Amino acid sequence: MAKSIKQLLKDEDKRQQETISLIASENIAPPEIRQAAGSSLMNKYSEGYPQKRYYGGNKVADVVEQMAVAVGRKLFRADHINVQPYSGTPAMMAIYFALMKPGDTAMGMSLPHGGHLTHGHKVNFSGKLYKFVQYGVDPDSGLLNYDEIETMAKIFKPKVIVCGATAYPRQIDFQRFGKIAKKAGAYLVADISHIAGLIVGGQHPYPFPHADVVMSTTHKTLRGPRGAIIACKASLAAAIDKAVFPGVQGGPHDNITAAKALCFQNAMKPEFKRYAAQIVKNAQALARALQKLDFNLITGGTDTHLILIDLTNKNITGKEAETALGKAGIILNKNMIPNDLRSPFDPSGIRLGVPVVTSRGMKESQMEQIALMIAKVIDKPKSKSVLSAVKKEVAACTKKFPIK
Ligand SMILES: *Cc1c(COP(=O)(O)O)cnc(C)c1O
């Protein structure tokens, strides 16, 4: 008989407790944020913006959204912020609708080099509606080549330049991107979804004042609910708000707005700075330990929350590594590496991120232990005894660092 949803939710709690998630885009939202997301605000409709709603009964919803806006603006150092986007993809859609007309030219980072689908990939609305020119990373260093991006911007004269990534282990030079965009007469959109927590936690430079528009999801390093925000310069505020509602969305998810307000309040606290610093320390400890075990890291290391491994010297593909590690209780994803000769379904790399394990309280010594476990599995991915021994080690480790 099929399991009930109630039982499946319990199964998922257990799965999360008993595995080590190294998925770079995931995190563990604290209990009060999950509570807000499941609160009675879920039942409310409030199309429009505070004090300008299309429904009655918004006394509480208005104050909640105004609080999220007030704290969010401070947190991102923005002139204006819209806290209604359902997720990163609709937020990017609203930004493009506000800044471009279909058929306009834009520039974004290519997906196989670390960009996101919404940065102009041909299967995504962004690649279908706009003429996206894609930049990548230098094949030898794995780093963004700003001179080349500048030359491309001069030639293609895009209306919008998007910077930001899902699999780039180094800091992004927003100042340089800002100069490139200004010279080309383009708007600079910074998609900080992955690194927002590192930015507001003091581990990475801020995109403002170099960017015109900043988009971030709230559920990655920021440790909030599933959702997104758009921050922008004052001159673009009206266009962005109109593009979100009524352009792309209907009623905001007020329960999630409450959870975002809590997330922003948490991120303003001194503890969050320590958390962000620990994320980078953990990623660097994991990177050093992996390098000692002869793993080849793209760019030679990390200064963010994530690591990209090129597995070509290890006689295993990204998909095989993901599957074998999964059997041992270590969850991560296969990933394209720059100039990958394999297919996206079975690429040459894997991506590792430490936000979840850092939220669970793990520190540098656990990162060394995790690196060793990964090496054991990658060396003998088909050995049942190795997989079960590592699984036991994972169980002991996760028990010591429960999800609250
Ligand atoms: C996660 C992510 C998005 C999309 O967010 P969803 O909430 O999955 O739609 C967009 N851009 C970047 C860089 C991301 O990492």
Tab-separated table of C-alpha atoms and ligand atoms in Angstrom:
chain	number	residue	atom	x	y	z
A	1	MET	CA	0.000	0.000	0.000
A	2	ALA	CA	1.168	3.507	-0.771
A	3	LYS	CA	2.535	5.481	2.150
A	4	SER	CA	0.606	8.483	3.425
A	5	ILE	CA	2.027	11.970	2.913
A	6	LYS	CA	2.316	12.225	6.689
A	7	GLN	CA	4.542	9.151	6.719
A	8	LEU	CA	6.550	10.430	3.740
A	9	LEU	CA	7.211	13.718	5.556
A	10	LYS	CA	8.526	11.731	8.520
A	11	ASP	CA	10.697	9.712	6.132
A	12	GLU	CA	12.107	12.954	4.723
A	13	ASP	CA	12.885	14.299	8.234
A	14	LYS	CA	14.771	11.080	8.913
A	15	ARG	CA	16.585	11.174	5.571
A	16	GLN	CA	17.787	14.724	6.239
A	17	GLN	CA	18.853	13.849	9.807
A	18	GLU	CA	20.791	10.757	8.752
A	19	THR	CA	22.610	11.978	5.657
A	20	ILE	CA	25.322	14.564	5.045
A	21	SER	CA	24.023	17.047	2.472
A	22	LEU	CA	26.765	18.782	0.523
A	23	ILE	CA	24.322	20.253	-1.989
A	24	ALA	CA	25.619	23.792	-2.380
A	25	SER	CA	22.189	25.369	-2.930
A	26	GLU	CA	20.561	23.775	0.130
A	27	ASN	CA	20.425	24.882	3.738
A	28	ILE	CA	18.492	24.195	6.936
A	29	ALA	CA	16.048	26.954	7.822
A	30	PRO	CA	15.681	27.413	11.606
A	31	PRO	CA	12.440	26.187	13.266
A	32	GLU	CA	10.898	29.666	13.687
A	33	ILE	CA	11.230	30.274	9.937
A	34	ARG	CA	9.626	26.945	9.104
A	35	GLN	CA	6.848	27.770	11.568
A	36	ALA	CA	6.160	31.129	9.886
A	37	ALA	CA	6.097	29.385	6.497
A	38	GLY	CA	3.421	27.006	7.822
A	39	SER	CA	1.412	29.712	9.627
A	40	SER	CA	-2.164	30.911	9.011
A	41	LEU	CA	-0.846	33.713	6.800
A	42	MET	CA	-0.817	30.948	4.183
A	43	ASN	CA	-4.598	31.338	4.031
A	44	LYS	CA	-4.537	35.052	3.186
A	45	TYR	CA	-4.860	36.793	-0.186
A	46	SER	CA	-3.260	40.208	-0.624
A	47	GLU	CA	-2.634	41.021	-4.292
A	48	GLY	CA	-0.979	44.434	-4.545
A	49	TYR	CA	1.392	46.148	-2.128
A	50	PRO	CA	0.952	47.350	1.503
A	51	GLN	CA	-1.859	49.958	1.751
A	52	LYS	CA	-2.738	49.289	-1.924
A	53	ARG	CA	-4.318	45.834	-1.871
A	54	TYR	CA	-7.101	44.354	-3.989
A	55	TYR	CA	-8.553	42.431	-1.000
A	56	GLY	CA	-9.717	43.307	2.522
A	57	GLY	CA	-8.358	41.922	5.776
A	58	ASN	CA	-4.719	42.843	5.219
A	59	LYS	CA	-4.079	44.579	8.536
A	60	VAL	CA	-1.491	42.015	9.605
A	61	ALA	CA	-0.175	41.131	6.132
A	62	ASP	CA	0.593	44.817	5.471
A	63	VAL	CA	2.685	45.202	8.620
A	64	VAL	CA	4.495	41.922	7.931
A	65	GLU	CA	5.427	42.966	4.394
A	66	GLN	CA	6.462	46.457	5.533
A	67	MET	CA	8.742	44.867	8.146
A	68	ALA	CA	10.310	42.539	5.582
A	69	VAL	CA	10.889	45.516	3.270
A	70	ALA	CA	12.404	47.725	5.994
A	71	VAL	CA	14.868	45.081	7.240
A	72	GLY	CA	15.572	43.730	3.751
A	73	ARG	CA	16.502	47.165	2.411
A	74	LYS	CA	19.011	47.628	5.214
A	75	LEU	CA	20.401	44.125	4.880
A	76	PHE	CA	21.094	44.420	1.142
A	77	ARG	CA	22.021	48.142	1.361
A	78	ALA	CA	19.422	48.871	-1.307
A	79	ASP	CA	17.345	51.931	-2.225
A	80	HIS	CA	14.362	49.676	-2.834
A	81	ILE	CA	13.404	46.036	-2.316
A	82	ASN	CA	10.526	43.872	-3.498
A	83	VAL	CA	10.006	40.867	-1.196
A	84	GLN	CA	7.189	39.190	-3.146
A	85	PRO	CA	9.000	36.957	-5.716
A	86	TYR	CA	7.997	33.303	-5.321
A	87	SER	CA	11.447	32.019	-6.247
A	88	GLY	CA	14.599	32.907	-8.159
A	89	THR	CA	13.340	32.047	-11.622
A	90	PRO	CA	10.145	34.208	-11.561
A	91	ALA	CA	12.245	36.992	-9.999
A	92	MET	CA	14.674	36.896	-12.948
A	93	MET	CA	11.680	36.935	-15.285
A	94	ALA	CA	10.299	40.067	-13.610
A	95	ILE	CA	13.712	41.776	-13.856
A	96	TYR	CA	14.036	41.046	-17.589
A	97	PHE	CA	10.435	42.194	-18.195
A	98	ALA	CA	11.217	45.448	-16.372
A	99	LEU	CA	14.472	46.159	-18.231
A	100	MET	CA	14.063	44.672	-21.722
A	101	LYS	CA	11.679	43.998	-24.600
A	102	PRO	CA	11.533	40.537	-26.206
A	103	GLY	CA	14.311	40.216	-28.797
A	104	ASP	CA	16.693	42.559	-26.937
A	105	THR	CA	20.298	41.493	-26.411
A	106	ALA	CA	21.639	40.482	-22.992
A	107	MET	CA	24.772	38.834	-21.618
A	108	GLY	CA	25.019	36.115	-18.981
A	109	MET	CA	27.306	33.333	-17.819
A	110	SER	CA	26.864	30.044	-19.669
A	111	LEU	CA	25.408	27.164	-17.657
A	112	PRO	CA	28.242	24.676	-18.286
A	113	HIS	CA	30.656	27.321	-16.971
A	114	GLY	CA	28.666	27.914	-13.784
A	115	GLY	CA	25.827	30.242	-14.785
A	116	HIS	CA	22.120	29.596	-14.088
A	117	LEU	CA	19.425	28.466	-16.540
A	118	THR	CA	17.847	31.937	-16.277
A	119	HIS	CA	21.073	33.587	-17.465
A	120	GLY	CA	20.243	32.847	-21.101
A	121	HIS	CA	20.203	29.068	-21.532
A	122	LYS	CA	18.397	28.044	-24.721
A	123	VAL	CA	15.917	25.704	-22.990
A	124	ASN	CA	14.873	28.460	-20.542
A	125	PHE	CA	12.477	31.387	-21.167
A	126	SER	CA	15.505	33.707	-20.936
A	127	GLY	CA	17.218	32.107	-23.933
A	128	LYS	CA	13.956	31.890	-25.876
A	129	LEU	CA	12.717	35.484	-25.367
A	130	TYR	CA	16.014	37.382	-25.540
A	131	LYS	CA	19.188	37.248	-27.622
A	132	PHE	CA	21.554	36.098	-24.897
A	133	VAL	CA	25.287	36.153	-25.540
A	134	GLN	CA	27.058	33.814	-23.118
A	135	TYR	CA	30.403	34.378	-21.447
A	136	GLY	CA	32.386	31.713	-19.625
A	137	VAL	CA	35.492	31.191	-17.543
A	138	ASP	CA	39.109	30.946	-18.663
A	139	PRO	CA	39.748	27.276	-19.618
A	140	ASP	CA	43.076	27.090	-17.760
A	141	SER	CA	42.429	29.024	-14.565
A	142	GLY	CA	38.665	28.435	-14.273
A	143	LEU	CA	38.360	32.147	-13.413
A	144	LEU	CA	36.139	34.820	-14.969
A	145	ASN	CA	38.078	36.629	-17.663
A	146	TYR	CA	36.951	40.239	-17.176
A	147	ASP	CA	38.893	41.602	-20.163
A	148	GLU	CA	37.099	39.166	-22.445
A	149	ILE	CA	33.706	40.045	-20.899
A	150	GLU	CA	34.481	43.718	-21.484
A	151	THR	CA	35.334	43.065	-25.146
A	152	MET	CA	32.125	41.062	-25.626
A	153	ALA	CA	30.068	43.861	-24.054
A	154	LYS	CA	31.664	46.382	-26.429
A	155	ILE	CA	30.870	44.239	-29.471
A	156	PHE	CA	27.340	43.056	-28.590
A	157	LYS	CA	26.089	46.187	-26.735
A	158	PRO	CA	23.674	44.272	-24.474
A	159	LYS	CA	20.814	46.013	-22.697
A	160	VAL	CA	21.457	43.868	-19.602
A	161	ILE	CA	24.557	42.151	-18.246
A	162	VAL	CA	23.905	39.443	-15.661
A	163	CYS	CA	26.635	38.427	-13.245
A	164	GLY	CA	26.355	35.685	-10.643
A	165	ALA	CA	26.610	31.916	-10.731
A	166	THR	CA	25.597	28.559	-9.317
A	167	ALA	CA	28.968	26.836	-9.520
A	168	TYR	CA	31.709	29.444	-9.260
A	169	PRO	CA	33.999	28.948	-6.238
A	170	ARG	CA	35.565	32.433	-6.213
A	171	GLN	CA	34.513	35.991	-5.384
A	172	ILE	CA	32.818	37.984	-8.121
A	173	ASP	CA	34.239	41.436	-8.861
A	174	PHE	CA	31.022	43.496	-8.898
A	175	GLN	CA	32.993	46.727	-9.233
A	176	ARG	CA	34.627	45.522	-12.449
A	177	PHE	CA	31.292	44.256	-13.791
A	178	GLY	CA	29.780	47.664	-12.943
A	179	LYS	CA	32.445	49.464	-14.956
A	180	ILE	CA	31.995	47.093	-17.907
A	181	ALA	CA	28.203	47.608	-17.865
A	182	LYS	CA	28.505	51.379	-17.587
A	183	LYS	CA	30.881	51.583	-20.572
A	184	ALA	CA	28.546	49.392	-22.652
A	185	GLY	CA	25.439	51.354	-21.610
A	186	ALA	CA	23.943	48.210	-20.051
A	187	TYR	CA	22.089	47.596	-16.799
A	188	LEU	CA	24.040	45.372	-14.411
A	189	VAL	CA	21.946	42.665	-12.763
A	190	ALA	CA	23.731	40.798	-9.953
A	191	ASP	CA	22.211	37.386	-9.196
A	192	ILE	CA	23.571	36.668	-5.714
A	193	SER	CA	21.318	33.660	-4.969
A	194	HIS	CA	24.156	31.384	-3.897
A	195	ILE	CA	26.279	33.901	-2.019
A	196	ALA	CA	23.750	36.275	-0.403
A	197	GLY	CA	24.511	34.893	3.061
A	198	LEU	CA	28.234	35.379	2.506
A	199	ILE	CA	27.693	38.979	1.364
A	200	VAL	CA	25.489	40.101	4.254
A	201	GLY	CA	27.690	38.035	6.583
A	202	GLY	CA	30.731	40.090	5.597
A	203	GLN	CA	32.604	37.413	3.620
A	204	HIS	CA	32.103	38.793	0.117
A	205	PRO	CA	31.768	42.362	-1.260
A	206	TYR	CA	28.316	43.924	-1.750
A	207	PRO	CA	26.893	44.278	-5.273
A	208	PHE	CA	25.521	47.802	-4.627
A	209	PRO	CA	26.347	50.502	-5.715
A	210	HIS	CA	27.860	48.757	-8.768
A	211	ALA	CA	24.726	46.828	-9.760
A	212	ASP	CA	21.450	48.413	-10.872
A	213	VAL	CA	19.381	45.421	-9.803
A	214	VAL	CA	20.161	42.600	-7.352
A	215	MET	CA	18.269	39.319	-7.234
A	216	SER	CA	18.633	36.754	-4.507
A	217	THR	CA	16.881	33.597	-3.469
A	218	THR	CA	16.320	33.458	0.285
A	219	HIS	CA	16.782	29.721	0.840
A	220	LYS	CA	20.463	29.161	0.042
A	221	THR	CA	23.322	30.592	2.156
A	222	LEU	CA	20.836	33.159	3.533
A	223	ARG	CA	19.134	30.338	5.505
A	224	GLY	CA	15.572	31.514	4.954
A	225	PRO	CA	12.384	30.175	3.356
A	226	ARG	CA	12.019	29.084	-0.249
A	227	GLY	CA	11.618	32.381	-2.115
A	228	ALA	CA	13.419	35.394	-3.558
A	229	ILE	CA	13.829	39.176	-3.429
A	230	ILE	CA	14.633	41.854	-5.970
A	231	ALA	CA	16.553	44.925	-4.772
A	232	CYS	CA	17.206	47.877	-7.053
A	233	LYS	CA	18.210	51.499	-7.435
A	234	ALA	CA	15.453	54.030	-6.706
A	235	SER	CA	15.048	54.951	-10.384
A	236	LEU	CA	13.985	51.360	-11.219
A	237	ALA	CA	11.677	50.781	-8.215
A	238	ALA	CA	8.369	51.413	-10.010
A	239	ALA	CA	9.309	49.300	-13.048
A	240	ILE	CA	10.440	46.364	-10.884
A	241	ASP	CA	7.330	46.441	-8.669
A	242	LYS	CA	5.032	46.546	-11.705
A	243	ALA	CA	6.905	43.677	-13.344
A	244	VAL	CA	6.523	41.475	-10.217
A	245	PHE	CA	2.843	42.325	-9.696
A	246	PRO	CA	0.810	42.361	-11.901
A	247	GLY	CA	3.472	41.472	-14.514
A	248	VAL	CA	4.581	37.991	-13.490
A	249	GLN	CA	2.787	37.085	-10.257
A	250	GLY	CA	-0.588	37.205	-8.551
A	251	GLY	CA	-0.998	37.232	-4.776
A	252	PRO	CA	2.176	37.210	-2.677
A	253	HIS	CA	2.734	34.299	-0.309
A	254	ASP	CA	2.295	36.233	2.953
A	255	ASN	CA	3.400	33.256	5.069
A	256	ILE	CA	6.691	33.264	3.191
A	257	THR	CA	6.950	37.053	3.505
A	258	ALA	CA	6.799	36.596	7.294
A	259	ALA	CA	9.496	33.932	7.077
A	260	LYS	CA	11.633	36.277	4.939
A	261	ALA	CA	11.271	39.035	7.561
A	262	LEU	CA	12.575	36.613	10.222
A	263	CYS	CA	15.388	35.481	7.923
A	264	PHE	CA	16.501	39.111	7.356
A	265	GLN	CA	16.345	39.854	11.102
A	266	ASN	CA	18.511	36.799	11.785
A	267	ALA	CA	20.987	37.826	9.102
A	268	MET	CA	21.434	41.256	10.765
A	269	LYS	CA	22.638	39.631	13.998
A	270	PRO	CA	26.342	39.276	14.916
A	271	GLU	CA	25.884	35.460	15.076
A	272	PHE	CA	25.162	35.460	11.362
A	273	LYS	CA	28.572	37.034	10.656
A	274	ARG	CA	30.170	34.185	12.620
A	275	TYR	CA	28.041	31.679	10.697
A	276	ALA	CA	29.091	33.117	7.316
A	277	ALA	CA	32.751	33.120	8.387
A	278	GLN	CA	32.440	29.479	9.478
A	279	ILE	CA	30.937	28.551	6.094
A	280	VAL	CA	34.037	29.883	4.304
A	281	LYS	CA	36.404	28.310	6.858
A	282	ASN	CA	34.650	24.952	6.424
A	283	ALA	CA	34.723	25.138	2.620
A	284	GLN	CA	38.431	25.967	2.699
A	285	ALA	CA	39.179	23.174	5.191
A	286	LEU	CA	37.275	20.700	3.010
A	287	ALA	CA	39.112	21.983	-0.085
A	288	ARG	CA	42.567	21.599	1.534
A	289	ALA	CA	41.774	18.099	2.782
A	290	LEU	CA	40.488	17.023	-0.642
A	291	GLN	CA	43.586	18.408	-2.352
A	292	LYS	CA	45.778	16.385	-0.003
A	293	LEU	CA	43.827	13.334	-1.209
A	294	ASP	CA	44.750	14.178	-4.819
A	295	PHE	CA	41.421	15.727	-5.814
A	296	ASN	CA	41.640	18.312	-8.577
A	297	LEU	CA	39.688	21.480	-7.625
A	298	ILE	CA	38.585	23.958	-10.284
A	299	THR	CA	40.422	27.280	-9.619
A	300	GLY	CA	42.613	25.416	-7.104
A	301	GLY	CA	40.346	26.078	-4.122
A	302	THR	CA	37.499	28.259	-2.917
A	303	ASP	CA	36.685	31.520	-1.216
A	304	THR	CA	32.961	30.819	-1.043
A	305	HIS	CA	30.712	28.060	0.310
A	306	LEU	CA	31.333	25.709	-2.610
A	307	ILE	CA	33.922	23.513	-4.294
A	308	LEU	CA	33.931	22.191	-7.850
A	309	ILE	CA	35.888	18.961	-8.383
A	310	ASP	CA	37.222	17.748	-11.725
A	311	LEU	CA	37.125	13.938	-11.438
A	312	THR	CA	38.981	13.128	-14.679
A	313	ASN	CA	42.069	11.901	-12.761
A	314	LYS	CA	39.919	9.603	-10.581
A	315	ASN	CA	38.592	7.104	-13.129
A	316	ILE	CA	34.954	7.884	-12.240
A	317	THR	CA	32.269	10.130	-13.782
A	318	GLY	CA	30.218	12.735	-11.929
A	319	LYS	CA	27.092	10.613	-12.089
A	320	GLU	CA	28.848	7.478	-10.813
A	321	ALA	CA	30.348	9.506	-7.969
A	322	GLU	CA	26.957	11.030	-7.050
A	323	THR	CA	25.345	7.565	-7.006
A	324	ALA	CA	28.080	5.831	-4.990
A	325	LEU	CA	28.331	8.656	-2.443
A	326	GLY	CA	24.529	8.698	-2.163
A	327	LYS	CA	24.548	5.020	-1.215
A	328	ALA	CA	26.979	5.860	1.580
A	329	GLY	CA	24.751	8.726	2.825
A	330	ILE	CA	26.716	11.637	1.362
A	331	ILE	CA	24.399	13.671	-0.860
A	332	LEU	CA	25.830	15.964	-3.523
A	333	ASN	CA	25.342	16.643	-7.218
A	334	LYS	CA	27.148	15.835	-10.418
A	335	ASN	CA	28.189	19.019	-12.204
A	336	MET	CA	29.644	20.180	-15.506
A	337	ILE	CA	33.168	21.533	-15.252
A	338	PRO	CA	34.474	24.289	-17.575
A	339	ASN	CA	34.996	22.817	-21.068
A	340	ASP	CA	33.542	19.496	-20.026
A	341	LEU	CA	33.900	16.862	-22.752
A	342	ARG	CA	31.077	14.764	-21.271
A	343	SER	CA	27.285	15.316	-21.304
A	344	PRO	CA	25.317	17.265	-18.665
A	345	PHE	CA	23.603	13.953	-17.707
A	346	ASP	CA	26.936	12.373	-16.832
A	347	PRO	CA	29.494	15.174	-16.567
A	348	SER	CA	33.115	15.062	-15.368
A	349	GLY	CA	32.629	16.874	-12.092
A	350	ILE	CA	30.846	17.116	-8.768
A	351	ARG	CA	29.860	20.211	-6.771
A	352	LEU	CA	30.134	20.327	-2.983
A	353	GLY	CA	28.785	22.992	-0.651
A	354	VAL	CA	28.941	23.385	3.105
A	355	PRO	CA	25.934	25.558	4.144
A	356	VAL	CA	23.921	22.585	5.476
A	357	VAL	CA	26.754	20.973	7.444
A	358	THR	CA	27.732	24.397	8.839
A	359	SER	CA	24.126	25.025	9.934
A	360	ARG	CA	24.288	21.668	11.745
A	361	GLY	CA	27.301	22.928	13.717
A	362	MET	CA	30.098	21.042	11.990
A	363	LYS	CA	33.561	22.623	11.945
A	364	GLU	CA	36.952	22.130	10.258
A	365	SER	CA	37.706	18.727	11.846
A	366	GLN	CA	34.438	17.280	10.498
A	367	MET	CA	35.354	18.649	7.057
A	368	GLU	CA	38.572	16.613	7.156
A	369	GLN	CA	36.572	13.552	8.132
A	370	ILE	CA	34.096	14.167	5.276
A	371	ALA	CA	36.974	14.519	2.766
A	372	LEU	CA	38.345	11.139	3.870
A	373	MET	CA	34.924	9.511	3.562
A	374	ILE	CA	34.524	10.936	0.048
A	375	ALA	CA	37.965	9.656	-0.966
A	376	LYS	CA	37.198	6.139	0.310
A	377	VAL	CA	34.003	5.963	-1.755
A	378	ILE	CA	35.528	7.488	-4.903
A	379	ASP	CA	38.451	5.033	-4.746
A	380	LYS	CA	36.167	1.984	-4.453
A	381	PRO	CA	32.677	3.056	-5.615
A	382	LYS	CA	31.498	-0.529	-6.167
A	383	SER	CA	32.765	-2.035	-2.915
A	384	LYS	CA	29.805	-2.950	-0.675
A	385	SER	CA	32.024	-3.148	2.401
A	386	VAL	CA	33.471	0.341	1.796
A	387	LEU	CA	30.006	1.835	1.207
A	388	SER	CA	28.563	0.276	4.347
A	389	ALA	CA	31.571	1.271	6.472
A	390	VAL	CA	31.290	4.887	5.292
A	391	LYS	CA	27.527	4.826	5.846
A	392	LYS	CA	28.146	3.859	9.475
A	393	GLU	CA	30.609	6.710	9.818
A	394	VAL	CA	28.025	9.114	8.317
A	395	ALA	CA	25.404	7.860	10.812
A	396	ALA	CA	27.726	8.453	13.781
A	397	CYS	CA	28.663	11.919	12.528
A	398	THR	CA	25.103	13.101	11.773
A	399	LYS	CA	23.909	11.865	15.164
A	400	LYS	CA	26.383	14.218	16.831
A	401	PHE	CA	25.096	17.177	14.770
A	402	PRO	CA	21.303	16.861	14.670
A	403	ILE	CA	19.111	19.198	12.634
A	404	LYS	CA	17.147	21.359	15.055
B	1	LIG	C1	18.991	29.011	-7.350
B	1	LIG	C2	19.290	30.034	-8.367
B	1	LIG	C3	18.278	30.643	-9.140
B	1	LIG	C4	16.856	30.152	-9.207
B	1	LIG	O1	16.197	29.961	-8.075
B	1	LIG	P1	14.900	29.018	-7.986
B	1	LIG	O2	14.338	29.427	-6.693
B	1	LIG	O3	15.395	27.604	-8.058
B	1	LIG	O4	14.016	29.357	-9.153
B	1	LIG	C5	18.638	31.663	-9.996
B	1	LIG	N1	19.916	32.065	-10.108
B	1	LIG	C6	20.913	31.492	-9.404
B	1	LIG	C7	22.323	31.993	-9.572
B	1	LIG	C8	20.645	30.459	-8.522
B	1	LIG	O5	21.646	29.888	-7.853
